[in-house]
Structure formats: structure tokens, C-alpha cells
PDB file of C-alpha atoms in Angstrom:
ATOM      1  CA  MET A   1     -25.661 -58.120  -3.802  1.00  0.00           C
ATOM      2  CA  ALA A   2     -26.748 -55.441  -6.280  1.00  0.00           C
ATOM      3  CA  GLU A   3     -25.592 -52.408  -8.188  1.00  0.00           C
ATOM      4  CA  GLU A   4     -27.329 -49.278  -9.465  1.00  0.00           C
ATOM      5  CA  ASN A   5     -26.166 -46.138 -11.267  1.00  0.00           C
ATOM      6  CA  LYS A   6     -27.622 -43.448 -13.500  1.00  0.00           C
ATOM      7  CA  GLU A   7     -26.705 -45.214 -16.733  1.00  0.00           C
ATOM      8  CA  GLU A   8     -27.861 -48.750 -15.884  1.00  0.00           C
ATOM      9  CA  ALA A   9     -31.066 -50.323 -14.630  1.00  0.00           C
ATOM     10  CA  PHE A  10     -31.032 -51.955 -11.216  1.00  0.00           C
ATOM     11  CA  TRP A  11     -29.473 -55.432 -11.292  1.00  0.00           C
ATOM     12  CA  GLY A  12     -28.498 -57.994  -8.685  1.00  0.00           C
ATOM     13  CA  ILE A  13     -28.871 -61.489  -7.285  1.00  0.00           C
ATOM     14  CA  ILE A  14     -30.126 -63.159  -4.103  1.00  0.00           C
ATOM     15  CA  ILE A  15     -28.969 -66.680  -3.179  1.00  0.00           C
ATOM     16  CA  HIS A  16     -30.138 -68.930  -0.348  1.00  0.00           C
ATOM     17  CA  GLY A  17     -28.889 -72.233   1.000  1.00  0.00           C
ATOM     18  CA  GLY A  18     -31.830 -73.372   3.094  1.00  0.00           C
ATOM     19  CA  ALA A  19     -33.507 -71.900   6.167  1.00  0.00           C
ATOM     20  CA  TRP A  20     -32.869 -73.689   9.420  1.00  0.00           C
ATOM     21  CA  ALA A  21     -30.919 -73.494  12.667  1.00  0.00           C
ATOM     22  CA  ILE A  22     -27.540 -74.460  11.254  1.00  0.00           C
ATOM     23  CA  PRO A  23     -25.290 -76.026  13.934  1.00  0.00           C
ATOM     24  CA  ASP A  24     -22.235 -73.958  14.770  1.00  0.00           C
ATOM     25  CA  ASP A  25     -19.831 -76.536  13.363  1.00  0.00           C
ATOM     26  CA  LEU A  26     -21.580 -76.421   9.963  1.00  0.00           C
ATOM     27  CA  VAL A  27     -22.026 -72.664   9.577  1.00  0.00           C
ATOM     28  CA  GLN A  28     -18.707 -72.016   7.848  1.00  0.00           C
ATOM     29  CA  GLU A  29     -19.260 -74.817   5.330  1.00  0.00           C
ATOM     30  CA  HIS A  30     -22.623 -73.310   4.381  1.00  0.00           C
ATOM     31  CA  LEU A  31     -21.180 -69.813   4.152  1.00  0.00           C
ATOM     32  CA  ASN A  32     -18.359 -71.058   1.946  1.00  0.00           C
ATOM     33  CA  GLY A  33     -20.856 -72.610  -0.455  1.00  0.00           C
ATOM     34  CA  ILE A  34     -23.043 -69.512  -0.577  1.00  0.00           C
ATOM     35  CA  ASN A  35     -20.080 -67.185  -1.049  1.00  0.00           C
ATOM     36  CA  LYS A  36     -18.669 -69.328  -3.855  1.00  0.00           C
ATOM     37  CA  ALA A  37     -22.005 -69.259  -5.687  1.00  0.00           C
ATOM     38  CA  LEU A  38     -22.420 -65.533  -5.058  1.00  0.00           C
ATOM     39  CA  GLU A  39     -18.966 -64.539  -6.260  1.00  0.00           C
ATOM     40  CA  ASN A  40     -19.231 -66.526  -9.490  1.00  0.00           C
ATOM     41  CA  SER A  41     -22.788 -65.529 -10.362  1.00  0.00           C
ATOM     42  CA  PHE A  42     -22.319 -61.866  -9.464  1.00  0.00           C
ATOM     43  CA  LYS A  43     -19.281 -61.665 -11.717  1.00  0.00           C
ATOM     44  CA  LEU A  44     -21.411 -62.974 -14.591  1.00  0.00           C
ATOM     45  CA  LEU A  45     -24.090 -60.366 -13.928  1.00  0.00           C
ATOM     46  CA  GLU A  46     -21.495 -57.639 -13.716  1.00  0.00           C
ATOM     47  CA  ASN A  47     -20.196 -58.677 -17.135  1.00  0.00           C
ATOM     48  CA  GLY A  48     -23.660 -58.456 -18.674  1.00  0.00           C
ATOM     49  CA  GLU A  49     -24.681 -62.143 -18.634  1.00  0.00           C
ATOM     50  CA  ASN A  50     -28.415 -62.900 -18.794  1.00  0.00           C
ATOM     51  CA  ALA A  51     -30.271 -63.698 -15.571  1.00  0.00           C
ATOM     52  CA  LEU A  52     -31.188 -67.239 -16.625  1.00  0.00           C
ATOM     53  CA  GLU A  53     -27.555 -68.242 -17.076  1.00  0.00           C
ATOM     54  CA  VAL A  54     -26.644 -66.546 -13.812  1.00  0.00           C
ATOM     55  CA  VAL A  55     -29.157 -68.379 -11.591  1.00  0.00           C
ATOM     56  CA  GLN A  56     -28.342 -71.701 -13.261  1.00  0.00           C
ATOM     57  CA  THR A  57     -24.663 -71.149 -12.500  1.00  0.00           C
ATOM     58  CA  ALA A  58     -25.369 -70.261  -8.873  1.00  0.00           C
ATOM     59  CA  VAL A  59     -27.568 -73.283  -8.225  1.00  0.00           C
ATOM     60  CA  THR A  60     -25.196 -75.648 -10.042  1.00  0.00           C
ATOM     61  CA  ILE A  61     -22.440 -74.597  -7.650  1.00  0.00           C
ATOM     62  CA  LEU A  62     -24.713 -75.184  -4.647  1.00  0.00           C
ATOM     63  CA  GLU A  63     -25.782 -78.601  -5.972  1.00  0.00           C
ATOM     64  CA  ASN A  64     -22.109 -79.584  -5.972  1.00  0.00           C
ATOM     65  CA  GLU A  65     -21.612 -78.582  -2.324  1.00  0.00           C
ATOM     66  CA  PRO A  66     -22.395 -81.620  -0.110  1.00  0.00           C
ATOM     67  CA  CYS A  67     -23.623 -79.574   2.863  1.00  0.00           C
ATOM     68  CA  PHE A  68     -26.881 -78.660   1.079  1.00  0.00           C
ATOM     69  CA  ASP A  69     -29.980 -80.789   0.442  1.00  0.00           C
ATOM     70  CA  ALA A  70     -29.612 -80.472  -3.325  1.00  0.00           C
ATOM     71  CA  GLY A  71     -27.588 -82.575  -5.745  1.00  0.00           C
ATOM     72  CA  LYS A  72     -24.714 -84.194  -3.844  1.00  0.00           C
ATOM     73  CA  GLY A  73     -25.659 -84.523  -0.177  1.00  0.00           C
ATOM     74  CA  SER A  74     -29.432 -84.791  -0.637  1.00  0.00           C
ATOM     75  CA  PHE A  75     -31.798 -86.663   1.675  1.00  0.00           C
ATOM     76  CA  LEU A  76     -32.614 -90.266   0.798  1.00  0.00           C
ATOM     77  CA  ASN A  77     -36.143 -91.440   0.081  1.00  0.00           C
ATOM     78  CA  SER A  78     -37.978 -94.283   1.829  1.00  0.00           C
ATOM     79  CA  ILE A  79     -35.944 -96.996   0.054  1.00  0.00           C
ATOM     80  CA  GLY A  80     -32.577 -95.259   0.168  1.00  0.00           C
ATOM     81  CA  GLN A  81     -32.556 -93.605  -3.260  1.00  0.00           C
ATOM     82  CA  VAL A  82     -31.502 -90.067  -4.142  1.00  0.00           C
ATOM     83  CA  GLU A  83     -34.366 -88.366  -6.032  1.00  0.00           C
ATOM     84  CA  LEU A  84     -33.832 -84.791  -7.134  1.00  0.00           C
ATOM     85  CA  ASP A  85     -36.201 -81.962  -8.076  1.00  0.00           C
ATOM     86  CA  ALA A  86     -35.372 -78.665  -9.775  1.00  0.00           C
ATOM     87  CA  ILE A  87     -37.143 -75.777 -11.479  1.00  0.00           C
ATOM     88  CA  ILE A  88     -35.897 -72.778 -13.403  1.00  0.00           C
ATOM     89  CA  ALA A  89     -37.978 -69.931 -14.802  1.00  0.00           C
ATOM     90  CA  THR A  90     -37.564 -66.535 -16.390  1.00  0.00           C
ATOM     91  CA  ILE A  91     -39.701 -63.635 -17.491  1.00  0.00           C
ATOM     92  CA  GLU A  92     -38.512 -60.852 -19.743  1.00  0.00           C
ATOM     93  CA  THR A  93     -39.346 -57.175 -19.334  1.00  0.00           C
ATOM     94  CA  ASN A  94     -42.808 -56.337 -20.719  1.00  0.00           C
ATOM     95  CA  LYS A  95     -43.653 -60.041 -21.131  1.00  0.00           C
ATOM     96  CA  ILE A  96     -46.642 -61.571 -19.349  1.00  0.00           C
ATOM     97  CA  ALA A  97     -46.007 -65.307 -19.493  1.00  0.00           C
ATOM     98  CA  PRO A  98     -42.832 -66.784 -17.965  1.00  0.00           C
ATOM     99  CA  LYS A  99     -40.756 -69.599 -19.453  1.00  0.00           C
ATOM    100  CA  ILE A 100     -40.483 -72.598 -17.139  1.00  0.00           C
ATOM    101  CA  GLY A 101     -38.565 -75.868 -17.075  1.00  0.00           C
ATOM    102  CA  SER A 102     -38.604 -78.446 -14.288  1.00  0.00           C
ATOM    103  CA  VAL A 103     -37.836 -82.035 -13.303  1.00  0.00           C
ATOM    104  CA  ALA A 104     -38.907 -84.148 -10.339  1.00  0.00           C
ATOM    105  CA  ALA A 105     -37.802 -87.460  -8.827  1.00  0.00           C
ATOM    106  CA  LEU A 106     -34.787 -87.429 -11.137  1.00  0.00           C
ATOM    107  CA  GLN A 107     -32.113 -90.011 -10.316  1.00  0.00           C
ATOM    108  CA  ARG A 108     -28.405 -90.374 -11.176  1.00  0.00           C
ATOM    109  CA  ILE A 109     -27.956 -86.839 -12.500  1.00  0.00           C
ATOM    110  CA  LYS A 110     -25.438 -84.604 -10.722  1.00  0.00           C
ATOM    111  CA  ASN A 111     -27.030 -81.271 -11.612  1.00  0.00           C
ATOM    112  CA  PRO A 112     -30.818 -81.427 -12.050  1.00  0.00           C
ATOM    113  CA  ILE A 113     -31.002 -77.653 -12.507  1.00  0.00           C
ATOM    114  CA  GLN A 114     -29.163 -78.047 -15.806  1.00  0.00           C
ATOM    115  CA  VAL A 115     -31.702 -80.613 -16.987  1.00  0.00           C
ATOM    116  CA  ALA A 116     -34.496 -78.243 -15.947  1.00  0.00           C
ATOM    117  CA  ARG A 117     -32.846 -75.573 -18.101  1.00  0.00           C
ATOM    118  CA  SER A 118     -32.903 -77.956 -21.068  1.00  0.00           C
ATOM    119  CA  VAL A 119     -36.611 -78.521 -20.460  1.00  0.00           C
ATOM    120  CA  LEU A 120     -37.142 -74.764 -20.520  1.00  0.00           C
ATOM    121  CA  ASN A 121     -35.143 -74.406 -23.728  1.00  0.00           C
ATOM    122  CA  GLN A 122     -37.285 -76.923 -25.619  1.00  0.00           C
ATOM    123  CA  ASN A 123     -40.292 -74.657 -24.959  1.00  0.00           C
ATOM    124  CA  SER A 124     -43.120 -77.222 -24.961  1.00  0.00           C
ATOM    125  CA  THR A 125     -43.301 -79.563 -21.957  1.00  0.00           C
ATOM    126  CA  ILE A 126     -42.541 -77.846 -18.644  1.00  0.00           C
ATOM    127  CA  LEU A 127     -42.174 -80.850 -16.304  1.00  0.00           C
ATOM    128  CA  TYR A 128     -40.685 -84.333 -16.570  1.00  0.00           C
ATOM    129  CA  VAL A 129     -40.886 -86.810 -13.676  1.00  0.00           C
ATOM    130  CA  GLY A 130     -39.011 -89.956 -12.646  1.00  0.00           C
ATOM    131  CA  GLU A 131     -37.808 -92.209 -15.437  1.00  0.00           C
ATOM    132  CA  GLY A 132     -39.314 -89.800 -17.951  1.00  0.00           C
ATOM    133  CA  ALA A 133     -37.056 -87.063 -16.570  1.00  0.00           C
ATOM    134  CA  GLN A 134     -34.047 -89.359 -16.693  1.00  0.00           C
ATOM    135  CA  LEU A 135     -34.805 -90.383 -20.291  1.00  0.00           C
ATOM    136  CA  PHE A 136     -35.133 -86.715 -21.263  1.00  0.00           C
ATOM    137  CA  ALA A 137     -31.768 -86.005 -19.659  1.00  0.00           C
ATOM    138  CA  ILE A 138     -30.058 -88.866 -21.487  1.00  0.00           C
ATOM    139  CA  ASN A 139     -31.587 -87.839 -24.808  1.00  0.00           C
ATOM    140  CA  ASN A 140     -30.266 -84.327 -24.291  1.00  0.00           C
ATOM    141  CA  GLY A 141     -26.667 -85.312 -23.667  1.00  0.00           C
ATOM    142  CA  PHE A 142     -26.510 -85.637 -19.877  1.00  0.00           C
ATOM    143  CA  GLU A 143     -24.472 -88.520 -18.473  1.00  0.00           C
ATOM    144  CA  LEU A 144     -25.757 -90.725 -15.678  1.00  0.00           C
ATOM    145  CA  CYS A 145     -23.582 -90.751 -12.578  1.00  0.00           C
ATOM    146  CA  GLN A 146     -23.154 -93.456  -9.977  1.00  0.00           C
ATOM    147  CA  VAL A 147     -25.403 -93.168  -6.932  1.00  0.00           C
ATOM    148  CA  GLU A 148     -22.279 -92.994  -4.764  1.00  0.00           C
ATOM    149  CA  GLU A 149     -21.386 -89.683  -6.415  1.00  0.00           C
ATOM    150  CA  LEU A 150     -24.517 -88.113  -4.889  1.00  0.00           C
ATOM    151  CA  LEU A 151     -24.498 -89.940  -1.571  1.00  0.00           C
ATOM    152  CA  VAL A 152     -22.730 -88.650   1.532  1.00  0.00           C
ATOM    153  CA  GLY A 153     -22.120 -90.509   4.780  1.00  0.00           C
ATOM    154  CA  ARG A 154     -24.226 -88.071   6.780  1.00  0.00           C
ATOM    155  CA  GLU A 155     -27.375 -88.936   4.844  1.00  0.00           C
ATOM    156  CA  LEU A 156     -26.679 -92.671   4.798  1.00  0.00           C
ATOM    157  CA  GLU A 157     -26.479 -92.556   8.592  1.00  0.00           C
ATOM    158  CA  ARG A 158     -29.711 -90.552   8.746  1.00  0.00           C
ATOM    159  CA  PHE A 159     -31.451 -93.051   6.470  1.00  0.00           C
ATOM    160  CA  ASN A 160     -30.355 -96.028   8.574  1.00  0.00           C
ATOM    161  CA  GLU A 161     -31.564 -94.276  11.708  1.00  0.00           C
ATOM    162  CA  LEU A 162     -34.961 -93.391  10.255  1.00  0.00           C
ATOM    163  CA  LYS A 163     -35.417 -96.820   8.668  1.00  0.00           C
ATOM    164  CA  SER A 164     -35.908 -98.300  12.128  1.00  0.00           C
ATOM    165  CA  GLN A 165     -38.528 -95.668  12.990  1.00  0.00           C
ATOM    166  CA  LEU A 166     -41.487 -97.361  11.312  1.00  0.00           C
ATOM    167  CA  ASN A 167     -43.954 -94.591  12.147  1.00  0.00           C
ATOM    168  CA  PHE A 168     -41.731 -91.779  10.870  1.00  0.00           C
ATOM    169  CA  GLN A 169     -43.135 -89.790   7.940  1.00  0.00           C
ATOM    170  CA  SER A 170     -41.505 -86.997   5.964  1.00  0.00           C
ATOM    171  CA  LYS A 171     -43.755 -84.390   7.562  1.00  0.00           C
ATOM    172  CA  ASP A 172     -42.448 -85.403  10.997  1.00  0.00           C
ATOM    173  CA  ALA A 173     -39.079 -83.886  10.092  1.00  0.00           C
ATOM    174  CA  PHE A 174     -40.662 -80.438  10.345  1.00  0.00           C
ATOM    175  CA  ALA A 175     -42.657 -80.954  13.517  1.00  0.00           C
ATOM    176  CA  PRO A 176     -41.426 -79.021  16.595  1.00  0.00           C
ATOM    177  CA  PRO A 177     -39.183 -79.237  18.482  1.00  0.00           C
ATOM    178  CA  ILE A 178     -37.158 -80.912  15.714  1.00  0.00           C
ATOM    179  CA  VAL A 179     -35.210 -78.492  13.519  1.00  0.00           C
ATOM    180  CA  PRO A 180     -33.826 -80.620  10.677  1.00  0.00           C
ATOM    181  CA  PRO A 181     -31.585 -79.572   7.826  1.00  0.00           C
ATOM    182  CA  ARG A 182     -33.681 -77.678   5.298  1.00  0.00           C
ATOM    183  CA  GLY A 183     -31.102 -77.219   2.641  1.00  0.00           C
ATOM    184  CA  THR A 184     -33.119 -76.578  -0.510  1.00  0.00           C
ATOM    185  CA  VAL A 185     -31.103 -74.067  -2.533  1.00  0.00           C
ATOM    186  CA  GLY A 186     -32.202 -71.259  -4.795  1.00  0.00           C
ATOM    187  CA  ALA A 187     -31.327 -68.033  -6.548  1.00  0.00           C
ATOM    188  CA  VAL A 188     -33.197 -65.126  -8.101  1.00  0.00           C
ATOM    189  CA  ALA A 189     -31.558 -62.517 -10.307  1.00  0.00           C
ATOM    190  CA  ILE A 190     -32.365 -59.496 -12.405  1.00  0.00           C
ATOM    191  CA  ASP A 191     -29.891 -58.643 -15.145  1.00  0.00           C
ATOM    192  CA  LYS A 192     -28.913 -55.343 -16.748  1.00  0.00           C
ATOM    193  CA  ASN A 193     -31.670 -55.753 -19.344  1.00  0.00           C
ATOM    194  CA  GLY A 194     -34.324 -56.075 -16.654  1.00  0.00           C
ATOM    195  CA  THR A 195     -34.905 -59.801 -17.214  1.00  0.00           C
ATOM    196  CA  ILE A 196     -35.725 -61.772 -14.067  1.00  0.00           C
ATOM    197  CA  ALA A 197     -34.912 -65.451 -13.511  1.00  0.00           C
ATOM    198  CA  VAL A 198     -35.250 -67.856 -10.612  1.00  0.00           C
ATOM    199  CA  ALA A 199     -33.846 -71.342  -9.977  1.00  0.00           C
ATOM    200  CA  VAL A 200     -34.481 -73.828  -7.155  1.00  0.00           C
ATOM    201  CA  SER A 201     -33.099 -77.307  -6.497  1.00  0.00           C
ATOM    202  CA  THR A 202     -33.786 -79.830  -3.743  1.00  0.00           C
ATOM    203  CA  GLY A 203     -33.353 -83.406  -2.654  1.00  0.00           C
ATOM    204  CA  GLY A 204     -36.738 -83.265  -0.935  1.00  0.00           C
ATOM    205  CA  THR A 205     -37.465 -84.495   2.569  1.00  0.00           C
ATOM    206  CA  PRO A 206     -35.974 -87.446   4.467  1.00  0.00           C
ATOM    207  CA  LYS A 207     -37.695 -90.819   3.921  1.00  0.00           C
ATOM    208  CA  LYS A 208     -40.082 -89.355   1.349  1.00  0.00           C
ATOM    209  CA  VAL A 209     -42.383 -91.839  -0.390  1.00  0.00           C
ATOM    210  CA  ILE A 210     -41.067 -93.051  -3.752  1.00  0.00           C
ATOM    211  CA  LEU A 211     -42.949 -92.245  -6.952  1.00  0.00           C
ATOM    212  CA  PHE A 212     -44.769 -94.947  -8.872  1.00  0.00           C
ATOM    213  CA  TYR A 213     -45.515 -92.954 -12.015  1.00  0.00           C
ATOM    214  CA  TYR A 214     -42.568 -92.576 -14.312  1.00  0.00           C
ATOM    215  CA  TYR A 215     -43.446 -90.928 -17.593  1.00  0.00           C
ATOM    216  CA  PHE A 216     -45.719 -88.162 -16.371  1.00  0.00           C
ATOM    217  CA  ILE A 217     -45.245 -84.926 -18.262  1.00  0.00           C
ATOM    218  CA  ILE A 218     -47.258 -81.727 -18.650  1.00  0.00           C
TER     219      ILE A 218
END
């Protein structure tokens, strides 16, 4: 969705909720989530909000919708944990270097995109992983949630099914003819000042290997 007139620069937003063959009985749920994110974020853009705030808002809404593989409803890793990854970045008009903030393998946080935004705001480290990401979140005012708040029955059933398939690896989920849920969510926007921002959030792939390094930062 975008707007353009003689007095304003081009502005708009694109939102996605994964790319896969969504079953007919799940299409409306996905559309509802996308439309909710689009309506709220577009209204912000229309009112002159900056692109960074807009894409964070859009992805936060999608993380809260259990049909997507991001935030609530994410795939479980190889030992049944919810580990979340998110990145947010922006580049201003006439600037060369973008600002970036990201987290990976983050547990017990409802909205990892918001933690990624806090990483971006501190303007030094650009990535926190695992327990290091969780510690950063806590130190910046984010509350830990219960695992059950991120877990949905659909993914618990999937985990129990895959647990018995000893030879299954994450990459197998994308091998034909299987067409699994690929619900990583994202948004890219350009605001009325010409600033561009992008945000992406994901729960990763089913039965992904757990991380054994916790305080890695760059």
C-alpha cells in the first residue's frame, strides 16, 4: 500500500507473512493477521510516523498472531524450546551506512523485534545471541514470559511427531514434495521523509539444533 502526490515524496509499506502453500482452512487467519498489521502500520505512515517505528509496529502485530512462525506460534527446536530471531534496520536518505539491531536464539520474550530495536538504539553491538540476548532484554526493561505463552498446540503436535523421526533434520522440512509452513514475517517501509526501514522476525525451522554459545555478540 502506498501513496504519492505532487507535494509529498513516495511513501508506503510492504508486509509479508511467509511464503508457502497455505491450506485453504488457514488462509483467512493469515489474511486477518496481515490486514491487521497493514491497517495499523499504514495509518502510522499516513500520519507522518518514521519508517522504523512503522515496521516495528507491523512485525509486533504479526508476532502476536499464532498462525505465523514468529513470536507466539513458532516452531520448536530439537529439544522442544521456542527460540526466536529478529532483525531491524534503517537507512536515512543520503546516508551510506545503515543502523542495525538483531537478536538470535532468544527465549521467553514475546516480541523479539522490540528487543532488536533496543539493540539498534544503543548503537554499538548489532547482535546478541542466546542467554546474552535474554540478559540484554532483561537489562533493558523487557519482562520474561512463560514458555506456554509462546507455545501453541499445533507446534507441540508437530514436535512430538518429528521427535520420533530420528533422521529428520531442519533442512528436510524444505525438501520436495513437502511444503511446510514458512511463516517468517517481515515488513519494509519508506516514510514521508524518504527514510527506509525493514524488520524481520522468525521462530526458525522445525527441530533446529540448539545453540551452545550463549554470550556471543558482535
